[in-house]
Amino acid sequence: PIIPHNNTYPRAHGFRKEFDNDSFITIVYGESLELTTGDINRVLVAGMGLHDGGPRHNSEPEGAQDNAFCFPDDHDGILTQKDIYVYPSESITNDMFSRARQSHFTTHAFRFAEICCTSEPPTNVHALMYRTAMQEWGTFDSSSVLINGGYELVKNSMRSNLLSVQSDCPHREKLPYGGDLIANSPSAMHMFDMSAFYKKTIRDWMDAQWDNGAYTETSVWQNLNDYAGIGKGAGETVWATAPPVLTVRHMQHYGDLDLLKESIGSHTRWLEFLNKEFDSGMIKKGYDKKLKTYRGDGSG
């Protein structure tokens, strides 16, 4: 951990003077350090992926996102990963750090933890790794240190994103996006026993399926990016097609026909929804004119 010098609070710790009678332990988490100060790089850590407004969605009017930053007004206070432990002044002792407990609700992902404020580094501070308890069984090894390191990097990233759901990132959204699952579920099934985990994931999507057959963008519906799909509750089409894709891969990998029988009705309703709504939805959103690979002849 980083211990700030001179017992001063860096900007990200949000120390408030009205609480002078209490003692604070604040911890800011991040993956990057400022090169000049060595502090947590708050702009990069708090704003990763939210820095330039992103690409314009065709569903938005022309010019709606021009020069529009995705930062909220207080992006540092809102997006920074931070824990605050408060101790009444009468309880301040030399062992106060040892009596701080881990958060019972929030988890973080980080390479660095900036602890403030104390003139001496705390002792016996540990980071605990959380993930759903599935067995690791896939291995890989080669004669290349670089390739082996890449494999370990991917596996560590996968471990970090397997807490109840397979998430897109372990520190901010923590959402089970269908696109991520389509992309990396083969890797996950190589590295871990995902048989029970993916059953739960598919059932989550089935529970969230709309009455009209539309699947959502995430396996637990978040009303997120539905505007970018073809409408009527459907998430973006590739993302929302994760349930049948994942079911097929689960069957191929584990030979589980029972899950296929359980879910085939829901997947069929999704395909029937696409047959009915896809082309008209593409035209309504203007996607048929924007996407070069879409022929616009009813073929999809």
mmCIF file of N, CA, C and O in Angstrom, residues 88-140:
data_model
loop_
_atom_site.group_PDB
_atom_site.id
_atom_site.type_symbol
_atom_site.label_atom_id
_atom_site.label_comp_id
_atom_site.label_asym_id
_atom_site.label_seq_id
_atom_site.Cartn_x
_atom_site.Cartn_y
_atom_site.Cartn_z
ATOM 1 N N PRO A 88 -14.566 6.816 16.576
ATOM 2 C CA PRO A 88 -14.732 7.922 17.527
ATOM 3 C C PRO A 88 -13.403 8.249 18.201
ATOM 4 O O PRO A 88 -12.568 7.362 18.416
ATOM 5 N N SER A 89 -13.223 9.500 18.514
ATOM 6 C CA SER A 89 -11.926 9.956 19.031
ATOM 7 C C SER A 89 -11.520 9.216 20.299
ATOM 8 O O SER A 89 -10.337 8.952 20.526
ATOM 9 N N GLU A 90 -12.480 8.837 21.130
ATOM 10 C CA GLU A 90 -12.125 8.177 22.383
ATOM 11 C C GLU A 90 -11.637 6.757 22.176
ATOM 12 O O GLU A 90 -11.090 6.135 23.093
ATOM 13 N N SER A 91 -11.818 6.208 20.964
ATOM 14 C CA SER A 91 -11.397 4.823 20.729
ATOM 15 C C SER A 91 -10.077 4.736 19.977
ATOM 16 O O SER A 91 -9.658 3.662 19.590
ATOM 17 N N ILE A 92 -9.421 5.878 19.759
ATOM 18 C CA ILE A 92 -8.173 5.870 18.999
ATOM 19 C C ILE A 92 -7.072 5.203 19.820
ATOM 20 O O ILE A 92 -6.754 5.626 20.916
ATOM 21 N N THR A 93 -6.522 4.140 19.278
ATOM 22 C CA THR A 93 -5.422 3.432 19.927
ATOM 23 C C THR A 93 -4.441 2.999 18.846
ATOM 24 O O THR A 93 -4.700 3.137 17.650
ATOM 25 N N ASN A 94 -3.343 2.466 19.265
ATOM 26 C CA ASN A 94 -2.335 2.042 18.307
ATOM 27 C C ASN A 94 -2.778 0.856 17.455
ATOM 28 O O ASN A 94 -2.212 0.600 16.397
ATOM 29 N N ASP A 95 -3.791 0.116 17.927
ATOM 30 C CA ASP A 95 -4.210 -1.066 17.183
ATOM 31 C C ASP A 95 -5.480 -0.817 16.368
ATOM 32 O O ASP A 95 -6.159 -1.753 15.965
ATOM 33 N N MET A 96 -5.806 0.454 16.130
ATOM 34 C CA MET A 96 -7.070 0.748 15.454
ATOM 35 C C MET A 96 -7.131 0.153 14.042
ATOM 36 O O MET A 96 -8.183 -0.269 13.579
ATOM 37 N N PHE A 97 -5.983 0.086 13.359
ATOM 38 C CA PHE A 97 -5.984 -0.508 12.030
ATOM 39 C C PHE A 97 -6.364 -1.982 12.089
ATOM 40 O O PHE A 97 -7.086 -2.481 11.240
ATOM 41 N N SER A 98 -5.877 -2.659 13.092
ATOM 42 C CA SER A 98 -6.135 -4.091 13.171
ATOM 43 C C SER A 98 -7.605 -4.378 13.438
ATOM 44 O O SER A 98 -8.074 -5.489 13.185
ATOM 45 N N ARG A 99 -8.334 -3.379 13.951
ATOM 46 C CA ARG A 99 -9.754 -3.600 14.244
ATOM 47 C C ARG A 99 -10.670 -3.171 13.102
ATOM 48 O O ARG A 99 -11.882 -3.308 13.187
ATOM 49 N N ALA A 100 -10.095 -2.630 12.029
ATOM 50 C CA ALA A 100 -10.895 -2.326 10.845
ATOM 51 C C ALA A 100 -11.238 -3.638 10.139
ATOM 52 O O ALA A 100 -10.394 -4.499 9.964
ATOM 53 N N ARG A 101 -12.485 -3.764 9.765
ATOM 54 C CA ARG A 101 -12.943 -4.990 9.120
ATOM 55 C C ARG A 101 -13.209 -4.746 7.637
ATOM 56 O O ARG A 101 -13.498 -3.630 7.233
ATOM 57 N N GLN A 102 -13.169 -5.810 6.850
ATOM 58 C CA GLN A 102 -13.457 -5.644 5.438
ATOM 59 C C GLN A 102 -14.927 -5.274 5.251
ATOM 60 O O GLN A 102 -15.771 -5.582 6.069
ATOM 61 N N SER A 103 -15.193 -4.610 4.116
ATOM 62 C CA SER A 103 -16.565 -4.236 3.800
ATOM 63 C C SER A 103 -17.411 -5.492 3.634
ATOM 64 O O SER A 103 -16.980 -6.489 3.059
ATOM 65 N N HIS A 104 -18.640 -5.442 4.144
ATOM 66 C CA HIS A 104 -19.537 -6.582 4.030
ATOM 67 C C HIS A 104 -20.401 -6.513 2.775
ATOM 68 O O HIS A 104 -21.202 -7.411 2.519
ATOM 69 N N PHE A 105 -20.266 -5.433 1.998
ATOM 70 C CA PHE A 105 -21.126 -5.263 0.830
ATOM 71 C C PHE A 105 -20.329 -5.001 -0.446
ATOM 72 O O PHE A 105 -20.597 -5.583 -1.480
ATOM 73 N N THR A 106 -19.343 -4.133 -0.362
ATOM 74 C CA THR A 106 -18.630 -3.676 -1.553
ATOM 75 C C THR A 106 -17.335 -4.456 -1.754
ATOM 76 O O THR A 106 -16.604 -4.707 -0.802
ATOM 77 N N THR A 107 -17.076 -4.824 -2.992
ATOM 78 C CA THR A 107 -15.794 -5.406 -3.354
ATOM 79 C C THR A 107 -15.074 -4.457 -4.307
ATOM 80 O O THR A 107 -15.704 -3.633 -4.981
ATOM 81 N N HIS A 108 -13.772 -4.560 -4.367
ATOM 82 C CA HIS A 108 -12.967 -3.689 -5.215
ATOM 83 C C HIS A 108 -12.006 -4.526 -6.042
ATOM 84 O O HIS A 108 -11.736 -5.688 -5.725
ATOM 85 N N ALA A 109 -11.486 -3.925 -7.097
ATOM 86 C CA ALA A 109 -10.424 -4.547 -7.885
ATOM 87 C C ALA A 109 -9.312 -3.524 -8.038
ATOM 88 O O ALA A 109 -9.576 -2.368 -8.373
ATOM 89 N N PHE A 110 -8.081 -3.948 -7.796
ATOM 90 C CA PHE A 110 -7.013 -2.958 -7.747
ATOM 91 C C PHE A 110 -5.647 -3.628 -7.799
ATOM 92 O O PHE A 110 -5.502 -4.813 -7.500
ATOM 93 N N ARG A 111 -4.652 -2.824 -8.189
ATOM 94 C CA ARG A 111 -3.246 -3.205 -8.032
ATOM 95 C C ARG A 111 -2.637 -2.488 -6.838
ATOM 96 O O ARG A 111 -1.709 -2.979 -6.212
ATOM 97 N N PHE A 112 -3.164 -1.283 -6.556
ATOM 98 C CA PHE A 112 -2.604 -0.451 -5.500
ATOM 99 C C PHE A 112 -3.718 0.010 -4.558
ATOM 100 O O PHE A 112 -4.842 0.261 -4.981
ATOM 101 N N ALA A 113 -3.371 0.121 -3.277
ATOM 102 C CA ALA A 113 -4.293 0.659 -2.279
ATOM 103 C C ALA A 113 -3.580 1.790 -1.547
ATOM 104 O O ALA A 113 -2.487 1.596 -1.004
ATOM 105 N N GLU A 114 -4.190 2.961 -1.556
ATOM 106 C CA GLU A 114 -3.602 4.134 -0.920
ATOM 107 C C GLU A 114 -4.289 4.351 0.427
ATOM 108 O O GLU A 114 -5.491 4.629 0.479
ATOM 109 N N ILE A 115 -3.552 4.186 1.516
ATOM 110 C CA ILE A 115 -4.119 4.249 2.863
ATOM 111 C C ILE A 115 -3.750 5.583 3.502
ATOM 112 O O ILE A 115 -2.593 6.006 3.466
ATOM 113 N N CYS A 116 -4.720 6.230 4.072
ATOM 114 C CA CYS A 116 -4.498 7.560 4.617
ATOM 115 C C CYS A 116 -5.308 7.726 5.901
ATOM 116 O O CYS A 116 -6.439 7.245 5.974
ATOM 117 N N CYS A 117 -4.893 8.350 6.916
ATOM 118 C CA CYS A 117 -3.630 9.036 7.008
ATOM 119 C C CYS A 117 -2.921 8.590 8.282
ATOM 120 O O CYS A 117 -3.496 8.622 9.365
ATOM 121 N N THR A 118 -1.701 8.204 8.178
ATOM 122 C CA THR A 118 -0.922 7.780 9.316
ATOM 123 C C THR A 118 0.541 7.975 8.987
ATOM 124 O O THR A 118 0.953 7.873 7.836
ATOM 125 N N SER A 119 1.320 8.272 9.976
ATOM 126 C CA SER A 119 2.747 8.473 9.744
ATOM 127 C C SER A 119 3.491 7.156 9.636
ATOM 128 O O SER A 119 4.602 7.100 9.129
ATOM 129 N N GLU A 120 2.867 6.079 10.108
ATOM 130 C CA GLU A 120 3.490 4.767 10.051
ATOM 131 C C GLU A 120 2.610 3.823 9.234
ATOM 132 O O GLU A 120 1.384 3.857 9.346
ATOM 133 N N PRO A 121 3.210 2.972 8.430
ATOM 134 C CA PRO A 121 2.408 2.005 7.671
ATOM 135 C C PRO A 121 1.655 1.076 8.620
ATOM 136 O O PRO A 121 2.192 0.651 9.640
ATOM 137 N N PRO A 122 0.391 0.762 8.298
ATOM 138 C CA PRO A 122 -0.341 -0.201 9.124
ATOM 139 C C PRO A 122 0.245 -1.596 8.951
ATOM 140 O O PRO A 122 0.865 -1.909 7.932
ATOM 141 N N THR A 123 0.080 -2.418 9.946
ATOM 142 C CA THR A 123 0.590 -3.790 9.890
ATOM 143 C C THR A 123 -0.571 -4.772 9.784
ATOM 144 O O THR A 123 -1.711 -4.455 10.118
ATOM 145 N N ASN A 124 -0.261 -5.951 9.331
ATOM 146 C CA ASN A 124 -1.248 -7.031 9.231
ATOM 147 C C ASN A 124 -2.448 -6.645 8.384
ATOM 148 O O ASN A 124 -3.603 -6.950 8.714
ATOM 149 N N VAL A 125 -2.220 -5.926 7.286
ATOM 150 C CA VAL A 125 -3.278 -5.580 6.342
ATOM 151 C C VAL A 125 -3.209 -6.547 5.173
ATOM 152 O O VAL A 125 -2.154 -6.734 4.576
ATOM 153 N N HIS A 126 -4.331 -7.155 4.865
ATOM 154 C CA HIS A 126 -4.356 -8.163 3.804
ATOM 155 C C HIS A 126 -5.508 -7.874 2.843
ATOM 156 O O HIS A 126 -6.549 -7.354 3.241
ATOM 157 N N ALA A 127 -5.309 -8.218 1.578
ATOM 158 C CA ALA A 127 -6.385 -8.186 0.594
ATOM 159 C C ALA A 127 -6.925 -9.600 0.427
ATOM 160 O O ALA A 127 -6.158 -10.564 0.315
ATOM 161 N N LEU A 128 -8.233 -9.735 0.453
ATOM 162 C CA LEU A 128 -8.874 -11.031 0.306
ATOM 163 C C LEU A 128 -9.481 -11.133 -1.082
ATOM 164 O O LEU A 128 -10.147 -10.215 -1.545
ATOM 165 N N MET A 129 -9.250 -12.251 -1.740
ATOM 166 C CA MET A 129 -9.793 -12.461 -3.076
ATOM 167 C C MET A 129 -11.121 -13.198 -3.000
ATOM 168 O O MET A 129 -11.235 -14.224 -2.329
ATOM 169 N N TYR A 130 -12.116 -12.649 -3.678
ATOM 170 C CA TYR A 130 -13.436 -13.268 -3.705
ATOM 171 C C TYR A 130 -13.750 -13.753 -5.115
ATOM 172 O O TYR A 130 -13.478 -13.069 -6.092
ATOM 173 N N ARG A 131 -14.340 -14.915 -5.212
ATOM 174 C CA ARG A 131 -14.966 -15.372 -6.456
ATOM 175 C C ARG A 131 -15.851 -16.562 -6.119
ATOM 176 O O ARG A 131 -15.725 -17.179 -5.057
ATOM 177 N N THR A 132 -16.757 -16.871 -7.030
ATOM 178 C CA THR A 132 -17.580 -18.062 -6.861
ATOM 179 C C THR A 132 -16.680 -19.303 -6.867
ATOM 180 O O THR A 132 -15.721 -19.391 -7.637
ATOM 181 N N ALA A 133 -17.006 -20.255 -6.016
ATOM 182 C CA ALA A 133 -16.114 -21.393 -5.766
ATOM 183 C C ALA A 133 -16.339 -22.518 -6.764
ATOM 184 O O ALA A 133 -16.935 -23.543 -6.448
ATOM 185 N N MET A 134 -15.879 -22.303 -7.994
ATOM 186 C CA MET A 134 -15.874 -23.417 -8.939
ATOM 187 C C MET A 134 -14.445 -23.946 -9.073
ATOM 188 O O MET A 134 -13.474 -23.227 -8.865
ATOM 189 N N GLN A 135 -14.339 -25.207 -9.401
ATOM 190 C CA GLN A 135 -13.035 -25.866 -9.465
ATOM 191 C C GLN A 135 -12.244 -25.376 -10.675
ATOM 192 O O GLN A 135 -12.780 -25.233 -11.773
ATOM 193 N N GLU A 136 -10.949 -25.126 -10.458
ATOM 194 C CA GLU A 136 -10.050 -24.843 -11.576
ATOM 195 C C GLU A 136 -9.534 -26.166 -12.124
ATOM 196 O O GLU A 136 -9.065 -27.011 -11.381
ATOM 197 N N TRP A 137 -9.613 -26.328 -13.468
ATOM 198 C CA TRP A 137 -9.145 -27.606 -13.986
ATOM 199 C C TRP A 137 -8.350 -27.482 -15.278
ATOM 200 O O TRP A 137 -7.594 -28.372 -15.636
ATOM 201 N N GLY A 138 -8.464 -26.412 -16.027
ATOM 202 C CA GLY A 138 -7.696 -26.276 -17.242
ATOM 203 C C GLY A 138 -6.308 -25.718 -16.968
ATOM 204 O O GLY A 138 -6.121 -24.872 -16.095
ATOM 205 N N THR A 139 -5.308 -26.201 -17.683
ATOM 206 C CA THR A 139 -3.953 -25.704 -17.526
ATOM 207 C C THR A 139 -3.353 -25.432 -18.904
ATOM 208 O O THR A 139 -3.838 -25.936 -19.924
ATOM 209 N N PHE A 140 -2.309 -24.646 -18.911
ATOM 210 C CA PHE A 140 -1.586 -24.354 -20.145
ATOM 211 C C PHE A 140 -0.143 -24.044 -19.791
ATOM 212 O O PHE A 140 0.135 -23.378 -18.792
#
